[in-house]
Coordinates of C-alpha atoms in Angstrom, one line a residue:
M1 CA -217.2 32.5 -69.2
C2 CA -218.8 30.6 -66.4
R3 CA -218.1 27.3 -68.1
I4 CA -214.4 28.3 -68.6
L5 CA -214.1 28.9 -64.9
I6 CA -215.7 25.5 -64.1
L7 CA -213.2 23.9 -66.5
M8 CA -210.3 25.7 -64.7
V9 CA -211.6 24.4 -61.4
T10 CA -211.8 20.8 -62.5
M11 CA -208.4 21.1 -64.1
V12 CA -206.9 22.2 -60.8
F13 CA -208.6 19.4 -59.0
G14 CA -207.3 16.9 -61.6
Y15 CA -203.8 18.3 -61.2
V16 CA -203.9 17.9 -57.4
A17 CA -205.1 14.3 -57.7
G18 CA -202.5 13.6 -60.4
Q19 CA -205.2 12.3 -62.7
H20 CA -207.2 13.5 -65.7
N21 CA -210.8 14.8 -65.4
H22 CA -213.0 14.6 -68.4
T23 CA -216.6 14.5 -69.6
V24 CA -217.9 12.1 -72.3
V25 CA -221.1 12.4 -74.2
A26 CA -223.1 9.2 -73.5
P27 CA -223.7 6.8 -76.4
R28 CA -227.2 6.8 -77.9
Y29 CA -229.3 3.8 -78.8
T30 CA -232.8 3.0 -79.8
F31 CA -235.1 1.0 -77.5
D32 CA -238.0 -0.1 -79.7
L33 CA -241.3 -0.9 -78.0
D34 CA -242.6 -2.5 -81.2
T35 CA -239.9 -5.2 -80.8
P36 CA -241.0 -8.2 -78.6
P37 CA -240.0 -7.4 -75.0
E38 CA -237.6 -10.4 -74.8
H39 CA -235.6 -9.0 -77.7
R40 CA -235.6 -5.2 -76.9
W41 CA -232.2 -5.4 -75.4
D42 CA -230.6 -7.3 -78.2
N43 CA -229.7 -4.3 -80.3
I44 CA -228.0 -2.6 -77.4
V45 CA -226.3 -5.5 -75.8
K46 CA -224.4 -6.2 -79.0
N47 CA -222.4 -3.0 -78.4
Y48 CA -221.0 -4.4 -75.2
D49 CA -218.6 -7.2 -74.3
K50 CA -220.7 -9.9 -72.6
K51 CA -217.9 -11.1 -70.3
L52 CA -217.4 -7.5 -69.1
L53 CA -221.1 -7.1 -68.5
Q54 CA -221.1 -10.4 -66.5
H55 CA -218.1 -9.0 -64.5
F56 CA -219.9 -5.7 -64.0
I57 CA -223.0 -7.3 -62.6
G58 CA -221.1 -9.8 -60.4
K59 CA -218.7 -7.3 -59.0
T60 CA -221.4 -4.7 -58.4
L61 CA -223.5 -7.1 -56.3
N62 CA -220.5 -8.6 -54.5
D63 CA -218.7 -5.4 -53.7
Y64 CA -221.7 -3.3 -52.9
L65 CA -224.0 -5.7 -51.1
Q66 CA -221.5 -8.2 -49.8
K67 CA -222.4 -11.9 -49.2
D68 CA -225.2 -11.6 -46.7
G69 CA -226.8 -8.7 -48.6
I70 CA -226.6 -10.6 -51.9
N71 CA -228.3 -13.7 -50.4
I72 CA -231.2 -11.6 -49.0
I73 CA -231.8 -9.4 -52.0
E74 CA -231.5 -12.4 -54.4
T75 CA -234.0 -14.3 -52.4
I76 CA -236.4 -11.3 -52.6
A77 CA -235.6 -10.9 -56.3
G78 CA -236.3 -14.6 -57.0
A79 CA -239.6 -14.4 -55.2
A80 CA -240.5 -11.2 -57.0
D81 CA -239.8 -12.7 -60.4
P82 CA -243.4 -14.1 -60.9
I83 CA -245.1 -10.8 -60.0
I84 CA -242.9 -8.4 -62.0
P85 CA -245.4 -7.0 -64.5
S86 CA -245.1 -7.3 -68.3
P87 CA -243.2 -6.1 -70.2
Y88 CA -240.5 -5.6 -67.5
R89 CA -240.3 -9.3 -66.7
E90 CA -239.9 -10.3 -70.3
E91 CA -237.3 -7.5 -70.9
M92 CA -235.3 -8.7 -67.9
E93 CA -235.5 -12.3 -69.1
G94 CA -234.3 -11.3 -72.5
F95 CA -231.4 -9.3 -71.1
A96 CA -230.4 -12.2 -68.9
K97 CA -230.5 -14.6 -71.9
A98 CA -228.6 -12.2 -74.2
T99 CA -225.8 -11.7 -71.6
G100 CA -225.7 -15.0 -69.7
I101 CA -226.4 -13.3 -66.4
K102 CA -228.7 -14.9 -63.9
L103 CA -232.2 -13.5 -64.0
S104 CA -232.2 -13.2 -60.2
D105 CA -229.1 -11.0 -60.5
V106 CA -230.7 -8.8 -63.1
I107 CA -233.8 -8.3 -60.9
A108 CA -231.6 -7.7 -57.9
L109 CA -229.7 -5.0 -59.8
N110 CA -233.0 -3.3 -60.8
L111 CA -234.1 -3.4 -57.2
Q112 CA -230.7 -1.9 -56.2
Y113 CA -231.2 1.0 -58.6
D114 CA -234.6 1.8 -57.0
F115 CA -233.1 2.3 -53.5
R116 CA -229.7 3.8 -53.5
T117 CA -229.2 6.8 -55.7
F118 CA -227.7 10.1 -54.6
C119 CA -228.9 12.9 -56.9
T120 CA -229.3 16.6 -57.4
S121 CA -232.2 17.8 -59.7
I122 CA -233.0 21.4 -60.7
V123 CA -236.0 22.6 -62.6
A124 CA -236.2 26.3 -63.5
Q125 CA -238.1 28.8 -65.6
D126 CA -236.4 31.5 -67.7
L127 CA -237.8 35.0 -68.3
N128 CA -239.4 33.7 -71.6
G129 CA -241.3 31.1 -69.7
Q130 CA -239.3 28.2 -71.0
I131 CA -238.8 25.4 -68.5
W132 CA -235.3 23.9 -68.1
H133 CA -234.5 20.7 -66.2
G134 CA -231.1 19.2 -65.2
R135 CA -229.8 16.5 -62.9
N136 CA -226.7 14.9 -61.6
L137 CA -227.0 11.2 -60.8
D138 CA -224.6 10.0 -58.1
Y139 CA -224.0 6.4 -57.2
G140 CA -221.8 4.1 -55.2
F141 CA -220.3 1.8 -57.9
V142 CA -219.6 4.9 -60.1
D143 CA -216.7 3.6 -62.2
M144 CA -218.7 0.7 -63.5
L145 CA -221.9 2.6 -64.1
R146 CA -220.0 5.2 -66.2
N147 CA -219.2 2.4 -68.6
V148 CA -222.8 1.3 -69.1
T149 CA -224.6 4.7 -69.2
F150 CA -226.4 5.5 -72.4
I151 CA -229.1 7.7 -73.9
S152 CA -232.2 5.7 -74.9
D153 CA -234.6 6.9 -77.6
V154 CA -237.6 4.9 -76.8
T155 CA -239.7 4.5 -80.0
K156 CA -243.1 3.2 -81.0
G157 CA -244.6 3.2 -84.4
G158 CA -241.3 4.6 -85.8
K159 CA -241.5 7.7 -83.7
V160 CA -239.6 8.7 -80.5
L161 CA -242.1 8.4 -77.6
Y162 CA -239.6 9.6 -75.0
T163 CA -235.9 9.9 -74.5
G164 CA -234.2 8.8 -71.3
T165 CA -230.8 8.1 -69.7
S166 CA -230.3 4.6 -68.4
F167 CA -227.9 1.8 -67.6
I168 CA -227.6 -1.4 -69.5
G169 CA -230.1 -4.0 -68.2
F170 CA -232.1 -1.4 -66.2
S171 CA -235.8 -1.6 -67.1
G172 CA -237.0 1.5 -65.2
C173 CA -236.4 5.1 -65.8
L174 CA -234.7 7.6 -63.5
T175 CA -234.2 10.4 -66.1
G176 CA -236.6 11.0 -69.1
M177 CA -238.3 13.5 -71.3
K178 CA -241.4 13.3 -73.4
P179 CA -241.0 15.6 -76.4
N180 CA -243.2 18.7 -76.1
G181 CA -244.8 17.1 -73.0
F182 CA -242.8 16.9 -69.8
S183 CA -239.6 15.7 -68.2
I184 CA -239.0 13.6 -65.1
T185 CA -236.0 12.9 -62.9
V186 CA -236.1 10.6 -59.8
D187 CA -234.1 11.3 -56.6
S188 CA -234.1 8.9 -53.7
R189 CA -235.6 10.2 -50.5
S190 CA -233.6 10.1 -47.3
S191 CA -235.2 8.9 -44.0
S192 CA -232.9 8.2 -41.1
G193 CA -230.1 7.3 -43.6
S194 CA -228.8 4.3 -41.8
K195 CA -227.9 0.9 -43.3
T196 CA -230.5 -0.6 -41.0
D197 CA -233.1 1.7 -42.5
W198 CA -232.0 0.7 -46.0
W199 CA -232.7 -3.0 -45.2
K200 CA -236.1 -1.9 -43.7
N201 CA -236.8 -0.3 -47.1
I202 CA -236.0 -3.5 -48.9
L203 CA -238.3 -5.6 -46.7
E204 CA -241.1 -3.1 -46.9
A205 CA -240.7 -3.1 -50.6
Y206 CA -241.1 -6.9 -50.6
N207 CA -244.3 -6.5 -48.7
A208 CA -245.6 -3.8 -51.0
L209 CA -244.8 -5.9 -54.1
F210 CA -246.6 -9.0 -52.8
L211 CA -249.4 -7.5 -50.7
G212 CA -250.1 -4.1 -52.2
G213 CA -249.5 -4.4 -55.9
A214 CA -247.0 -1.5 -55.7
S215 CA -244.9 -0.4 -58.6
F216 CA -241.1 -0.1 -58.6
A217 CA -240.4 3.6 -58.0
S218 CA -238.5 3.6 -61.3
F219 CA -241.1 1.8 -63.3
L220 CA -243.7 4.5 -62.6
P221 CA -241.9 7.3 -64.5
R222 CA -241.5 5.0 -67.5
E223 CA -245.3 4.2 -67.5
V224 CA -246.0 8.0 -67.2
L225 CA -243.6 8.9 -70.1
E226 CA -245.2 6.2 -72.2
Q227 CA -248.8 6.9 -71.5
E228 CA -249.4 10.5 -70.3
T229 CA -249.2 13.6 -72.6
N230 CA -248.9 16.6 -70.3
F231 CA -247.4 18.0 -67.1
H232 CA -250.6 18.0 -65.0
D233 CA -251.6 14.4 -65.8
A234 CA -248.0 13.3 -65.1
I235 CA -248.1 15.0 -61.7
E236 CA -251.4 13.4 -60.9
R237 CA -250.2 9.9 -61.7
L238 CA -246.8 10.3 -60.0
S239 CA -248.6 11.5 -56.9
T240 CA -251.1 8.7 -56.5
R241 CA -249.7 5.3 -57.7
Q242 CA -248.4 3.1 -54.9
I243 CA -244.6 2.6 -55.1
V244 CA -242.1 0.4 -53.3
A245 CA -239.7 3.1 -52.0
P246 CA -240.0 6.8 -51.0
V247 CA -238.6 9.1 -53.6
Y248 CA -238.8 12.5 -55.1
Y249 CA -240.2 12.9 -58.6
I250 CA -239.0 16.2 -60.2
V251 CA -241.1 17.2 -63.1
G252 CA -240.8 20.0 -65.8
G253 CA -243.4 20.9 -68.3
V254 CA -243.7 23.1 -71.4
N255 CA -245.7 26.0 -70.1
P256 CA -244.8 28.8 -67.6
G257 CA -245.1 27.6 -64.1
E258 CA -244.9 23.9 -65.0
G259 CA -242.2 22.7 -62.6
A260 CA -242.7 20.7 -59.4
V261 CA -241.1 18.4 -56.9
V262 CA -243.4 15.5 -55.8
T263 CA -242.3 14.2 -52.4
R264 CA -243.5 10.6 -52.3
D265 CA -244.3 8.2 -49.5
R266 CA -245.0 4.7 -50.6
V267 CA -248.8 5.1 -50.8
K268 CA -249.2 8.7 -52.1
A269 CA -247.6 12.1 -52.3
K270 CA -246.7 13.8 -49.0
D271 CA -246.2 17.1 -50.7
V272 CA -246.1 18.7 -54.2
W273 CA -243.9 21.8 -54.3
Y274 CA -244.5 24.0 -57.4
L275 CA -242.6 26.7 -59.2
D276 CA -244.0 30.2 -58.4
P277 CA -242.1 32.7 -60.6
D278 CA -244.5 35.5 -59.8
N279 CA -243.4 35.3 -56.2
G280 CA -239.7 34.8 -56.9
R281 CA -239.6 31.0 -56.9
W282 CA -238.4 30.6 -60.4
F283 CA -236.3 27.5 -59.7
L284 CA -236.4 24.4 -57.4
V285 CA -233.5 22.4 -56.2
E286 CA -234.0 18.9 -54.9
T287 CA -231.3 16.6 -53.6
N288 CA -232.2 13.7 -51.2
Y289 CA -233.9 15.5 -48.3
D290 CA -237.4 17.0 -47.8
H291 CA -237.3 20.6 -49.0
W292 CA -239.0 21.9 -45.8
L293 CA -236.3 20.4 -43.6
P294 CA -232.6 21.3 -43.5
P295 CA -230.2 19.0 -45.4
R296 CA -227.7 16.9 -43.4
K297 CA -224.7 18.9 -42.5
N298 CA -222.3 16.3 -44.0
D299 CA -224.2 16.2 -47.3
N300 CA -225.4 19.7 -48.1
R301 CA -225.6 20.1 -51.8
R302 CA -228.8 22.0 -51.7
D303 CA -227.6 25.3 -50.2
P304 CA -224.6 25.6 -52.6
A305 CA -226.9 24.8 -55.6
N306 CA -229.4 27.5 -54.4
R307 CA -226.6 30.1 -54.1
L308 CA -225.3 29.2 -57.6
M309 CA -228.7 29.4 -59.2
N310 CA -229.4 32.8 -57.6
D311 CA -226.0 34.0 -58.9
V312 CA -227.0 32.9 -62.4
G313 CA -230.3 34.8 -62.2
Q314 CA -233.6 34.1 -64.1
D315 CA -232.5 36.4 -66.9
K316 CA -229.5 34.2 -67.8
V317 CA -230.7 30.7 -66.9
D318 CA -230.6 28.1 -69.6
G319 CA -229.3 24.6 -70.1
N320 CA -225.7 25.7 -70.1
A321 CA -226.1 27.6 -66.8
I322 CA -227.7 24.6 -65.1
Y323 CA -225.0 22.4 -66.4
D324 CA -222.4 24.7 -64.9
V325 CA -224.2 24.7 -61.5
L326 CA -224.3 20.9 -61.6
S327 CA -220.6 20.9 -62.5
T328 CA -219.5 22.9 -59.4
P329 CA -218.4 21.1 -56.2
P330 CA -220.0 20.1 -53.9
V331 CA -223.0 19.8 -56.2
Y332 CA -220.7 17.9 -58.5
R333 CA -218.8 15.1 -56.7
S334 CA -216.6 12.1 -57.3
G335 CA -219.7 9.9 -57.2
T336 CA -221.4 11.7 -60.1
V337 CA -222.1 9.2 -62.8
Y338 CA -223.7 11.5 -65.3
T339 CA -225.3 14.9 -65.9
S340 CA -228.4 15.4 -68.0
I341 CA -229.9 18.6 -69.3
M342 CA -233.3 18.9 -71.1
S343 CA -236.2 21.1 -71.9
A344 CA -239.4 19.3 -73.1
A345 CA -240.4 22.4 -75.1
N346 CA -237.2 22.0 -77.1
P347 CA -236.6 18.2 -77.4
A348 CA -233.3 18.7 -79.2
T349 CA -231.8 20.0 -76.0
Y350 CA -231.7 16.6 -74.4
E351 CA -228.2 15.5 -73.6
T352 CA -226.3 13.4 -71.1
W353 CA -222.6 13.5 -70.3
T354 CA -220.8 10.8 -68.4
R355 CA -218.7 12.5 -65.7
Y356 CA -215.1 11.7 -64.6
V357 CA -213.4 13.3 -61.7
F358 CA -210.6 11.9 -59.6
S359 CA -210.1 14.3 -56.8
P360 CA -209.6 12.9 -53.3
T361 CA -211.2 16.1 -51.9
L362 CA -214.6 15.4 -53.5
Q363 CA -216.3 12.5 -51.8
P364 CA -219.2 10.6 -53.4
W365 CA -221.3 11.0 -50.3
P366 CA -220.9 11.4 -46.5
A367 CA -217.7 9.8 -45.2
N368 CA -219.6 7.9 -42.5
D369 CA -221.1 4.9 -44.4
D370 CA -223.4 4.1 -41.5
D371 CA -225.1 7.4 -42.1
I372 CA -225.8 7.0 -45.8
S373 CA -228.9 8.4 -47.3
I374 CA -231.1 6.2 -49.4

């Protein structure tokens, strides 16, 4: 019934805008770690038109960063090229070769993904102790990203090591699940939210890469999904490895109580906020702001999401209920690229839908672009 109501709401918004609204299941491809890194993208790239991919990368960098920004970030990307660790470097080189896109542009795009995502993540425990995890990923160049979003079954030795949702050419991981282990989503962490602060993040990331041996914030979840086996080890590693940008790591496990939000500074965790169902905290909502501080007034997705989750109740929460919460404005917005739902205890639940909404009343993020969160 709840989903029917959501559908009616989105139909109304679509009618007002004079456009269609629809949701599409993301395509699914295999990313084989046994394949040499420089050829891992070959099987996926063949499903896309190379000229369109070149157009996508070029237009994204030109429209979103503009000329001065492109020059700065490509300079950083070019300098970072020699110190990007294996296998990410070889994967990026292989993608660049397979598509005809400049390697510096591929690196620049990967840097861009690390710094500028607007997200809502929810982790919850039902009355049976099962952990559910969902997320909306919101972004600026949404129309292009919708066309290059896919589910990736990352395999090794012929078995699925983990499943993630990614963008073509992106070597990191912002959404992923290790079967019968844990799930991770990444939300960017707001500071002052200004464009000046965004460039400060870029320059500090440059210093961290060259002087501190830091990891890209999106590389770390991939390493954890590939190498760790349980919730607690995942939390430990996500809390202690130096990274280039402040983020939130939202983690769900397979046992009761295994849900947490790791609030990260560049050097280590500032805070780890756990589920506590025995004391009424059976779900956590994280957007782009520290949970102990109020969200910005012009970007408050947290409070509506909390109200919707309380309306659902622990006795009725599951993947469908979280999907419906993530599909309700203002949690769901015109900048939402995709919605993912998962439960590591039941790997078959993993699914991602590319979202389309064309309502002028739903803005991708705050209207004042000088006050954008990062």
